[in-house]
mmCIF file of N, CA and C in Angstrom:
data_model
loop_
_atom_site.group_PDB
_atom_site.id
_atom_site.type_symbol
_atom_site.label_atom_id
_atom_site.label_comp_id
_atom_site.label_asym_id
_atom_site.label_seq_id
_atom_site.Cartn_x
_atom_site.Cartn_y
_atom_site.Cartn_z
ATOM 1 N N MET A 188 -89.404 199.502 -74.954
ATOM 2 C CA MET A 188 -89.120 199.565 -73.529
ATOM 3 C C MET A 188 -88.874 201.022 -73.158
ATOM 4 N N GLU A 189 -89.628 201.517 -72.217
ATOM 5 C CA GLU A 189 -89.567 202.934 -71.875
ATOM 6 C C GLU A 189 -88.323 203.288 -71.073
ATOM 7 N N THR A 190 -87.955 202.450 -70.126
ATOM 8 C CA THR A 190 -86.855 202.783 -69.249
ATOM 9 C C THR A 190 -85.534 202.293 -69.818
ATOM 10 N N LYS A 191 -84.501 203.040 -69.505
ATOM 11 C CA LYS A 191 -83.165 202.694 -69.963
ATOM 12 C C LYS A 191 -82.563 201.690 -68.984
ATOM 13 N N LEU A 192 -82.079 200.592 -69.515
ATOM 14 C CA LEU A 192 -81.441 199.590 -68.665
ATOM 15 C C LEU A 192 -79.971 199.950 -68.476
ATOM 16 N N PRO A 193 -79.483 199.856 -67.239
ATOM 17 C CA PRO A 193 -78.060 200.090 -67.018
ATOM 18 C C PRO A 193 -77.232 199.029 -67.740
ATOM 19 N N LYS A 194 -76.066 199.434 -68.220
ATOM 20 C CA LYS A 194 -75.174 198.481 -68.880
ATOM 21 C C LYS A 194 -74.689 197.448 -67.876
ATOM 22 N N ILE A 195 -74.476 196.238 -68.379
ATOM 23 C CA ILE A 195 -73.942 195.187 -67.522
ATOM 24 C C ILE A 195 -72.696 194.600 -68.171
ATOM 25 N N SER A 196 -71.812 194.100 -67.320
ATOM 26 C CA SER A 196 -70.546 193.533 -67.787
ATOM 27 C C SER A 196 -70.774 192.145 -68.385
ATOM 28 N N GLU A 197 -69.741 191.608 -69.002
ATOM 29 C CA GLU A 197 -69.821 190.259 -69.577
ATOM 30 C C GLU A 197 -70.096 189.216 -68.493
ATOM 31 N N LYS A 198 -69.471 189.356 -67.333
ATOM 32 C CA LYS A 198 -69.713 188.418 -66.229
ATOM 33 C C LYS A 198 -71.154 188.517 -65.745
ATOM 34 N N GLU A 199 -71.672 189.736 -65.672
ATOM 35 C CA GLU A 199 -73.062 189.929 -65.265
ATOM 36 C C GLU A 199 -74.013 189.326 -66.294
ATOM 37 N N LYS A 200 -73.696 189.470 -67.581
ATOM 38 C CA LYS A 200 -74.503 188.841 -68.630
ATOM 39 C C LYS A 200 -74.465 187.324 -68.486
ATOM 40 N N GLU A 201 -73.305 186.801 -68.164
ATOM 41 C CA GLU A 201 -73.154 185.359 -67.980
ATOM 42 C C GLU A 201 -74.060 184.863 -66.842
ATOM 43 N N ILE A 202 -74.095 185.607 -65.768
ATOM 44 C CA ILE A 202 -74.938 185.235 -64.621
ATOM 45 C C ILE A 202 -76.411 185.360 -64.984
ATOM 46 N N MET A 203 -76.769 186.424 -65.692
ATOM 47 C CA MET A 203 -78.157 186.563 -66.124
ATOM 48 C C MET A 203 -78.551 185.403 -67.043
ATOM 49 N N SER A 204 -77.649 184.971 -67.895
ATOM 50 C CA SER A 204 -77.921 183.832 -68.781
ATOM 51 C C SER A 204 -78.203 182.567 -67.980
ATOM 52 N N ILE A 205 -77.483 182.394 -66.888
ATOM 53 C CA ILE A 205 -77.714 181.234 -66.020
ATOM 54 C C ILE A 205 -79.121 181.313 -65.429
ATOM 55 N N PHE A 206 -79.494 182.482 -64.942
ATOM 56 C CA PHE A 206 -80.853 182.670 -64.413
ATOM 57 C C PHE A 206 -81.893 182.349 -65.486
ATOM 58 N N TRP A 207 -81.719 182.941 -66.673
ATOM 59 C CA TRP A 207 -82.693 182.756 -67.748
ATOM 60 C C TRP A 207 -82.768 181.297 -68.191
ATOM 61 N N HIS A 208 -81.634 180.622 -68.187
ATOM 62 C CA HIS A 208 -81.596 179.225 -68.617
ATOM 63 C C HIS A 208 -82.283 178.306 -67.606
ATOM 64 N N THR A 209 -82.031 178.543 -66.313
ATOM 65 C CA THR A 209 -82.607 177.664 -65.293
ATOM 66 C C THR A 209 -84.064 178.005 -65.006
ATOM 67 N N GLY A 210 -84.402 179.297 -65.081
ATOM 68 C CA GLY A 210 -85.778 179.705 -64.830
ATOM 69 C C GLY A 210 -86.215 179.555 -63.389
ATOM 70 N N LYS A 211 -85.260 179.550 -62.468
ATOM 71 C CA LYS A 211 -85.628 179.395 -61.065
ATOM 72 C C LYS A 211 -84.775 180.293 -60.182
ATOM 73 N N SER A 212 -85.212 180.423 -58.945
ATOM 74 C CA SER A 212 -84.490 181.185 -57.934
ATOM 75 C C SER A 212 -83.166 180.481 -57.637
ATOM 76 N N MET A 213 -82.083 181.260 -57.505
ATOM 77 C CA MET A 213 -80.772 180.655 -57.274
ATOM 78 C C MET A 213 -79.969 181.445 -56.253
ATOM 79 N N THR A 214 -79.104 180.743 -55.555
ATOM 80 C CA THR A 214 -78.160 181.376 -54.635
ATOM 81 C C THR A 214 -76.854 181.643 -55.375
ATOM 82 N N SER A 215 -76.014 182.489 -54.801
ATOM 83 C CA SER A 215 -74.706 182.760 -55.397
ATOM 84 C C SER A 215 -73.882 181.479 -55.521
ATOM 85 N N SER A 216 -73.934 180.664 -54.481
ATOM 86 C CA SER A 216 -73.153 179.421 -54.527
ATOM 87 C C SER A 216 -73.668 178.465 -55.593
ATOM 88 N N ALA A 217 -74.981 178.410 -55.809
ATOM 89 C CA ALA A 217 -75.537 177.552 -56.860
ATOM 90 C C ALA A 217 -75.074 178.022 -58.239
ATOM 91 N N ILE A 218 -74.997 179.328 -58.422
ATOM 92 C CA ILE A 218 -74.520 179.873 -59.698
ATOM 93 C C ILE A 218 -73.044 179.537 -59.885
ATOM 94 N N ALA A 219 -72.252 179.704 -58.824
ATOM 95 C CA ALA A 219 -70.820 179.387 -58.907
ATOM 96 C C ALA A 219 -70.600 177.908 -59.202
ATOM 97 N N GLU A 220 -71.491 177.062 -58.700
ATOM 98 C CA GLU A 220 -71.366 175.618 -58.905
ATOM 99 C C GLU A 220 -71.988 175.144 -60.222
ATOM 100 N N SER A 221 -72.525 176.071 -61.007
ATOM 101 C CA SER A 221 -73.229 175.687 -62.230
ATOM 102 C C SER A 221 -72.308 175.177 -63.338
ATOM 103 N N GLY A 222 -71.008 175.239 -63.110
ATOM 104 C CA GLY A 222 -70.080 174.685 -64.079
ATOM 105 C C GLY A 222 -69.598 175.653 -65.139
ATOM 106 N N ASN A 223 -69.846 176.946 -64.949
ATOM 107 C CA ASN A 223 -69.416 177.942 -65.935
ATOM 108 C C ASN A 223 -68.041 178.530 -65.615
ATOM 109 N N GLY A 224 -67.380 177.998 -64.608
ATOM 110 C CA GLY A 224 -66.036 178.462 -64.269
ATOM 111 C C GLY A 224 -65.992 179.782 -63.528
ATOM 112 N N LEU A 225 -67.107 180.193 -62.952
ATOM 113 C CA LEU A 225 -67.148 181.440 -62.190
ATOM 114 C C LEU A 225 -66.836 181.149 -60.729
ATOM 115 N N SER A 226 -65.919 181.926 -60.152
ATOM 116 C CA SER A 226 -65.615 181.750 -58.735
ATOM 117 C C SER A 226 -66.731 182.369 -57.898
ATOM 118 N N ILE A 227 -66.852 181.928 -56.676
ATOM 119 C CA ILE A 227 -67.873 182.455 -55.780
ATOM 120 C C ILE A 227 -67.684 183.960 -55.562
ATOM 121 N N ASN A 228 -66.423 184.417 -55.494
ATOM 122 C CA ASN A 228 -66.161 185.852 -55.299
ATOM 123 C C ASN A 228 -66.632 186.664 -56.502
ATOM 124 N N THR A 229 -66.390 186.161 -57.702
ATOM 125 C CA THR A 229 -66.835 186.832 -58.920
ATOM 126 C C THR A 229 -68.358 186.880 -58.965
ATOM 127 N N VAL A 230 -68.986 185.762 -58.640
ATOM 128 C CA VAL A 230 -70.446 185.684 -58.655
ATOM 129 C C VAL A 230 -71.041 186.658 -57.646
ATOM 130 N N GLN A 231 -70.517 186.680 -56.432
ATOM 131 C CA GLN A 231 -71.068 187.562 -55.402
ATOM 132 C C GLN A 231 -70.919 189.033 -55.783
ATOM 133 N N ALA A 232 -69.777 189.397 -56.342
ATOM 134 C CA ALA A 232 -69.572 190.792 -56.761
ATOM 135 C C ALA A 232 -70.540 191.152 -57.890
ATOM 136 N N ALA A 233 -70.684 190.262 -58.856
ATOM 137 C CA ALA A 233 -71.588 190.522 -59.978
ATOM 138 C C ALA A 233 -73.041 190.575 -59.502
ATOM 139 N N MET A 234 -73.400 189.709 -58.561
ATOM 140 C CA MET A 234 -74.773 189.700 -58.036
ATOM 141 C C MET A 234 -75.083 191.009 -57.312
ATOM 142 N N ARG A 235 -74.125 191.526 -56.559
ATOM 143 C CA ARG A 235 -74.335 192.825 -55.895
ATOM 144 C C ARG A 235 -74.608 193.910 -56.939
ATOM 145 N N ASN A 236 -73.833 193.889 -58.020
ATOM 146 C CA ASN A 236 -74.021 194.884 -59.076
ATOM 147 C C ASN A 236 -75.370 194.714 -59.769
ATOM 148 N N LEU A 237 -75.741 193.479 -60.067
ATOM 149 C CA LEU A 237 -77.031 193.221 -60.723
ATOM 150 C C LEU A 237 -78.199 193.641 -59.831
ATOM 151 N N LEU A 238 -78.035 193.459 -58.532
ATOM 152 C CA LEU A 238 -79.056 193.870 -57.575
ATOM 153 C C LEU A 238 -79.201 195.396 -57.585
ATOM 154 N N LYS A 239 -78.067 196.109 -57.550
ATOM 155 C CA LYS A 239 -78.087 197.572 -57.583
ATOM 156 C C LYS A 239 -78.672 198.105 -58.888
ATOM 157 N N LYS A 240 -78.376 197.427 -59.987
ATOM 158 C CA LYS A 240 -78.830 197.874 -61.307
ATOM 159 C C LYS A 240 -80.279 197.490 -61.598
ATOM 160 N N GLY A 241 -80.886 196.683 -60.726
ATOM 161 C CA GLY A 241 -82.283 196.327 -60.894
ATOM 162 C C GLY A 241 -82.546 195.179 -61.851
ATOM 163 N N TYR A 242 -81.562 194.332 -62.067
ATOM 164 C CA TYR A 242 -81.757 193.171 -62.940
ATOM 165 C C TYR A 242 -82.261 191.953 -62.163
ATOM 166 N N ILE A 243 -81.935 191.888 -60.878
ATOM 167 C CA ILE A 243 -82.362 190.775 -60.034
ATOM 168 C C ILE A 243 -82.914 191.332 -58.732
ATOM 169 N N LYS A 244 -83.600 190.460 -57.989
ATOM 170 C CA LYS A 244 -84.070 190.843 -56.659
ATOM 171 C C LYS A 244 -83.974 189.621 -55.747
ATOM 172 N N VAL A 245 -83.962 189.892 -54.459
ATOM 173 C CA VAL A 245 -83.955 188.807 -53.482
ATOM 174 C C VAL A 245 -85.321 188.137 -53.527
ATOM 175 N N ASP A 246 -85.308 186.822 -53.671
ATOM 176 C CA ASP A 246 -86.551 186.059 -53.754
ATOM 177 C C ASP A 246 -86.911 185.442 -52.411
ATOM 178 N N ASP A 247 -85.899 184.930 -51.705
ATOM 179 C CA ASP A 247 -86.174 184.189 -50.483
ATOM 180 C C ASP A 247 -84.883 184.060 -49.678
ATOM 181 N N ILE A 248 -85.033 183.661 -48.446
ATOM 182 C CA ILE A 248 -83.902 183.275 -47.598
ATOM 183 C C ILE A 248 -83.987 181.760 -47.462
ATOM 184 N N VAL A 249 -82.928 181.081 -47.878
ATOM 185 C CA VAL A 249 -82.938 179.618 -47.914
ATOM 186 C C VAL A 249 -81.667 179.074 -47.265
ATOM 187 N N TYR A 250 -81.683 177.788 -46.975
ATOM 188 C CA TYR A 250 -80.483 177.135 -46.465
ATOM 189 C C TYR A 250 -79.612 176.701 -47.632
ATOM 190 N N SER A 251 -78.327 176.995 -47.508
ATOM 191 C CA SER A 251 -77.315 176.477 -48.420
ATOM 192 C C SER A 251 -76.399 175.652 -47.542
ATOM 193 N N GLY A 252 -76.637 174.353 -47.520
ATOM 194 C CA GLY A 252 -75.963 173.508 -46.532
ATOM 195 C C GLY A 252 -76.594 173.803 -45.178
ATOM 196 N N THR A 253 -75.777 174.304 -44.254
ATOM 197 C CA THR A 253 -76.284 174.639 -42.918
ATOM 198 C C THR A 253 -76.377 176.143 -42.687
ATOM 199 N N VAL A 254 -76.123 176.905 -43.746
ATOM 200 C CA VAL A 254 -76.076 178.363 -43.632
ATOM 201 C C VAL A 254 -77.274 178.988 -44.344
ATOM 202 N N LEU A 255 -77.876 179.989 -43.715
ATOM 203 C CA LEU A 255 -78.942 180.745 -44.376
ATOM 204 C C LEU A 255 -78.330 181.698 -45.392
ATOM 205 N N THR A 256 -78.910 181.767 -46.567
ATOM 206 C CA THR A 256 -78.415 182.649 -47.621
ATOM 207 C C THR A 256 -79.582 183.155 -48.458
ATOM 208 N N ARG A 257 -79.336 184.195 -49.200
ATOM 209 C CA ARG A 257 -80.374 184.751 -50.067
ATOM 210 C C ARG A 257 -80.415 183.988 -51.387
ATOM 211 N N SER A 258 -81.622 183.807 -51.890
ATOM 212 C CA SER A 258 -81.765 183.316 -53.261
ATOM 213 C C SER A 258 -82.353 184.464 -54.072
ATOM 214 N N TYR A 259 -81.989 184.513 -55.335
ATOM 215 C CA TYR A 259 -82.349 185.630 -56.201
ATOM 216 C C TYR A 259 -83.121 185.143 -57.420
ATOM 217 N N ILE A 260 -83.910 186.046 -57.984
ATOM 218 C CA ILE A 260 -84.591 185.787 -59.251
ATOM 219 C C ILE A 260 -84.397 187.012 -60.150
ATOM 220 N N PRO A 261 -84.429 186.805 -61.453
ATOM 221 C CA PRO A 261 -84.293 187.958 -62.356
ATOM 222 C C PRO A 261 -85.570 188.780 -62.394
ATOM 223 N N ILE A 262 -85.416 190.079 -62.522
ATOM 224 C CA ILE A 262 -86.537 190.991 -62.710
ATOM 225 C C ILE A 262 -86.696 191.259 -64.206
ATOM 226 N N ILE A 263 -85.585 191.261 -64.922
ATOM 227 C CA ILE A 263 -85.549 191.506 -66.359
ATOM 228 C C ILE A 263 -85.494 190.160 -67.073
ATOM 229 N N SER A 264 -86.423 189.937 -67.981
ATOM 230 C CA SER A 264 -86.422 188.681 -68.739
ATOM 231 C C SER A 264 -85.398 188.753 -69.876
ATOM 232 N N ALA A 265 -85.065 187.594 -70.396
ATOM 233 C CA ALA A 265 -84.150 187.535 -71.537
ATOM 234 C C ALA A 265 -84.726 188.309 -72.719
ATOM 235 N N GLU A 266 -86.028 188.203 -72.906
ATOM 236 C CA GLU A 266 -86.685 188.893 -74.010
ATOM 237 C C GLU A 266 -86.651 190.413 -73.832
ATOM 238 N N GLN A 267 -86.876 190.873 -72.601
ATOM 239 C CA GLN A 267 -86.802 192.314 -72.337
ATOM 240 C C GLN A 267 -85.387 192.828 -72.594
ATOM 241 N N TYR A 268 -84.405 192.075 -72.153
ATOM 242 C CA TYR A 268 -83.012 192.481 -72.350
ATOM 243 C C TYR A 268 -82.680 192.520 -73.843
ATOM 244 N N ALA A 269 -83.074 191.495 -74.575
ATOM 245 C CA ALA A 269 -82.797 191.441 -76.012
ATOM 246 C C ALA A 269 -83.503 192.583 -76.746
ATOM 247 N N ALA A 270 -84.752 192.869 -76.371
ATOM 248 C CA ALA A 270 -85.499 193.959 -77.004
ATOM 249 C C ALA A 270 -84.806 195.293 -76.747
ATOM 250 N N TYR A 271 -84.324 195.489 -75.536
ATOM 251 C CA TYR A 271 -83.621 196.732 -75.219
ATOM 252 C C TYR A 271 -82.331 196.837 -76.031
ATOM 253 N N GLN A 272 -81.611 195.719 -76.143
ATOM 254 C CA GLN A 272 -80.371 195.719 -76.921
ATOM 255 C C GLN A 272 -80.658 196.052 -78.390
ATOM 256 N N LEU A 273 -81.743 195.493 -78.922
ATOM 257 C CA LEU A 273 -82.123 195.777 -80.310
ATOM 258 C C LEU A 273 -82.485 197.252 -80.474
ATOM 259 N N GLN A 274 -83.251 197.800 -79.540
ATOM 260 C CA GLN A 274 -83.619 199.217 -79.621
ATOM 261 C C GLN A 274 -82.388 200.115 -79.535
ATOM 262 N N THR A 275 -81.450 199.747 -78.671
ATOM 263 C CA THR A 275 -80.209 200.514 -78.546
ATOM 264 C C THR A 275 -79.416 200.452 -79.843
ATOM 265 N N MET A 276 -79.348 199.259 -80.431
ATOM 266 C CA MET A 276 -78.636 199.080 -81.694
ATOM 267 C C MET A 276 -79.278 199.912 -82.804
ATOM 268 N N ARG A 277 -80.614 199.908 -82.853
ATOM 269 C CA ARG A 277 -81.337 200.691 -83.867
ATOM 270 C C ARG A 277 -81.054 202.186 -83.706
ATOM 271 N N ALA A 278 -81.001 202.642 -82.454
ATOM 272 C CA ALA A 278 -80.798 204.066 -82.194
ATOM 273 C C ALA A 278 -79.358 204.510 -82.456
ATOM 274 N N ASN A 279 -78.407 203.598 -82.292
ATOM 275 C CA ASN A 279 -76.999 203.978 -82.344
ATOM 276 C C ASN A 279 -76.248 203.504 -83.592
ATOM 277 N N THR A 280 -76.934 202.834 -84.510
ATOM 278 C CA THR A 280 -76.262 202.308 -85.690
ATOM 279 C C THR A 280 -76.895 202.893 -86.944
ATOM 280 N N LEU A 281 -76.076 203.517 -87.749
ATOM 281 C CA LEU A 281 -76.544 204.102 -88.990
ATOM 282 C C LEU A 281 -77.052 203.004 -89.922
ATOM 283 N N ASN A 282 -78.206 203.203 -90.513
ATOM 284 C CA ASN A 282 -78.794 202.281 -91.494
ATOM 285 C C ASN A 282 -79.110 200.896 -90.931
ATOM 286 N N PHE A 283 -79.361 200.802 -89.640
ATOM 287 C CA PHE A 283 -79.742 199.499 -89.062
ATOM 288 C C PHE A 283 -81.164 199.183 -89.499
ATOM 289 N N SER A 284 -81.352 197.987 -90.033
ATOM 290 C CA SER A 284 -82.663 197.571 -90.505
ATOM 291 C C SER A 284 -83.186 196.423 -89.649
ATOM 292 N N THR A 285 -84.292 196.663 -88.977
ATOM 293 C CA THR A 285 -84.910 195.613 -88.165
ATOM 294 C C THR A 285 -85.355 194.451 -89.046
ATOM 295 N N LEU A 286 -85.874 194.763 -90.239
ATOM 296 C CA LEU A 286 -86.317 193.704 -91.151
ATOM 297 C C LEU A 286 -85.158 192.818 -91.595
ATOM 298 N N ASN A 287 -84.020 193.426 -91.899
ATOM 299 C CA ASN A 287 -82.842 192.625 -92.269
ATOM 300 C C ASN A 287 -82.353 191.798 -91.088
ATOM 301 N N PHE A 288 -82.455 192.360 -89.902
ATOM 302 C CA PHE A 288 -82.068 191.641 -88.692
ATOM 303 C C PHE A 288 -82.937 190.394 -88.520
ATOM 304 N N ILE A 289 -84.239 190.552 -88.636
ATOM 305 C CA ILE A 289 -85.162 189.422 -88.499
ATOM 306 C C ILE A 289 -84.918 188.407 -89.604
ATOM 307 N N ASP A 290 -84.698 188.904 -90.819
ATOM 308 C CA ASP A 290 -84.407 188.003 -91.940
ATOM 309 C C ASP A 290 -83.162 187.168 -91.650
ATOM 310 N N HIS A 291 -82.166 187.790 -91.081
ATOM 311 C CA HIS A 291 -80.935 187.076 -90.730
ATOM 312 C C HIS A 291 -81.191 185.988 -89.676
ATOM 313 N N ILE A 292 -82.045 186.292 -88.719
ATOM 314 C CA ILE A 292 -82.374 185.318 -87.676
ATOM 315 C C ILE A 292 -83.091 184.108 -88.261
ATOM 316 N N VAL A 293 -84.074 184.347 -89.119
ATOM 317 C CA VAL A 293 -84.887 183.238 -89.618
ATOM 318 C C VAL A 293 -84.213 182.423 -90.709
ATOM 319 N N LYS A 294 -83.165 182.938 -91.326
ATOM 320 C CA LYS A 294 -82.472 182.183 -92.383
ATOM 321 C C LYS A 294 -81.944 180.847 -91.882
ATOM 322 N N ASN A 295 -81.413 180.830 -90.678
ATOM 323 C CA ASN A 295 -80.799 179.620 -90.145
ATOM 324 C C ASN A 295 -81.649 178.945 -89.079
ATOM 325 N N ASP A 296 -82.930 179.247 -89.070
ATOM 326 C CA ASP A 296 -83.825 178.700 -88.054
ATOM 327 C C ASP A 296 -84.966 177.965 -88.754
ATOM 328 N N ASP A 297 -85.699 177.202 -87.992
ATOM 329 C CA ASP A 297 -86.873 176.572 -88.591
ATOM 330 C C ASP A 297 -88.021 177.580 -88.640
ATOM 331 N N THR A 298 -89.153 177.154 -89.066
ATOM 332 C CA THR A 298 -90.264 178.080 -89.283
ATOM 333 C C THR A 298 -90.994 178.472 -88.004
ATOM 334 N N THR A 299 -90.613 177.935 -86.863
ATOM 335 C CA THR A 299 -91.336 178.270 -85.631
ATOM 336 C C THR A 299 -91.258 179.758 -85.315
ATOM 337 N N ILE A 300 -90.138 180.378 -85.579
ATOM 338 C CA ILE A 300 -90.024 181.815 -85.281
ATOM 339 C C ILE A 300 -90.951 182.616 -86.193
ATOM 340 N N LEU A 301 -91.104 182.185 -87.429
ATOM 341 C CA LEU A 301 -92.045 182.866 -88.326
ATOM 342 C C LEU A 301 -93.477 182.706 -87.841
ATOM 343 N N ASP A 302 -93.801 181.506 -87.370
ATOM 344 C CA ASP A 302 -95.139 181.272 -86.825
ATOM 345 C C ASP A 302 -95.392 182.153 -85.608
ATOM 346 N N GLU A 303 -94.380 182.287 -84.754
ATOM 347 C CA GLU A 303 -94.515 183.136 -83.574
ATOM 348 C C GLU A 303 -94.704 184.596 -83.975
ATOM 349 N N LEU A 304 -93.940 185.046 -84.964
ATOM 350 C CA LEU A 304 -94.083 186.420 -85.442
ATOM 351 C C LEU A 304 -95.477 186.660 -86.018
ATOM 352 N N GLU A 305 -95.984 185.695 -86.769
ATOM 353 C CA GLU A 305 -97.339 185.818 -87.314
ATOM 354 C C GLU A 305 -98.377 185.927 -86.201
ATOM 355 N N ASP A 306 -98.205 185.129 -85.151
ATOM 356 C CA ASP A 306 -99.130 185.190 -84.016
ATOM 357 C C ASP A 306 -99.089 186.554 -83.332
ATOM 358 N N ILE A 307 -97.899 187.084 -83.169
ATOM 359 C CA ILE A 307 -97.749 188.400 -82.531
ATOM 360 C C ILE A 307 -98.435 189.473 -83.375
ATOM 361 N N ILE A 308 -98.192 189.439 -84.677
ATOM 362 C CA ILE A 308 -98.798 190.425 -85.583
ATOM 363 C C ILE A 308 -100.316 190.307 -85.539
ATOM 364 N N LYS A 309 -100.813 189.089 -85.551
ATOM 365 C CA LYS A 309 -102.257 188.855 -85.508
ATOM 366 C C LYS A 309 -102.859 189.428 -84.222
ATOM 367 N N ARG A 310 -102.220 189.167 -83.079
ATOM 368 C CA ARG A 310 -102.722 189.692 -81.786
ATOM 369 C C ARG A 310 -102.705 191.215 -81.769
ATOM 370 N N LYS A 311 -101.638 191.817 -82.284
ATOM 371 C CA LYS A 311 -101.548 193.272 -82.310
ATOM 372 C C LYS A 311 -102.649 193.879 -83.159
ATOM 373 N N LYS A 312 -102.910 193.264 -84.311
ATOM 374 C CA LYS A 312 -103.972 193.766 -85.187
ATOM 375 C C LYS A 312 -105.331 193.635 -84.531
ATOM 376 N N GLU A 313 -105.552 192.517 -83.817
ATOM 377 C CA GLU A 313 -106.821 192.333 -83.116
ATOM 378 C C GLU A 313 -107.013 193.369 -82.024
ATOM 379 N N LEU A 314 -105.943 193.724 -81.326
ATOM 380 C CA LEU A 314 -106.021 194.763 -80.286
ATOM 381 C C LEU A 314 -106.344 196.119 -80.884
ATOM 382 N N GLU A 315 -105.763 196.403 -82.051
ATOM 383 C CA GLU A 315 -106.018 197.689 -82.717
ATOM 384 C C GLU A 315 -107.460 197.780 -83.197
ATOM 385 N N ASP A 316 -108.036 196.638 -83.605
ATOM 386 C CA ASP A 316 -109.410 196.617 -84.091
ATOM 387 C C ASP A 316 -110.427 196.807 -82.966
ATOM 388 N N ASP A 317 -110.048 196.470 -81.739
ATOM 389 C CA ASP A 317 -110.979 196.593 -80.609
ATOM 390 C C ASP A 317 -111.196 198.016 -80.172
#
């Protein structure tokens, strides 16, 4: 990832997780009502910060009950965020091994992640051959 992502707080990460989990446009009130124990004030403050930091954008103006409100969608995917976190960890941690990291992930997982990794490697090699 070429660009540096601004740091986000734990509450902001929690809200991004809700976006990534639902995969749809959401209003602040819908996020607050998602059952994660976040108050509407906390959600609205975090959403303003995420908007400024470029993690989300306004998707639409929708009705929430009888009131018009903005709905938001993430600009940064969960995968992009995780990749950036891994790159940051590699750059800032002495002796960090990506291979050991992947090995740790697959130890407690089924073989689907290995199959996905094989597919990615295969596609990359095919692109290099072209």
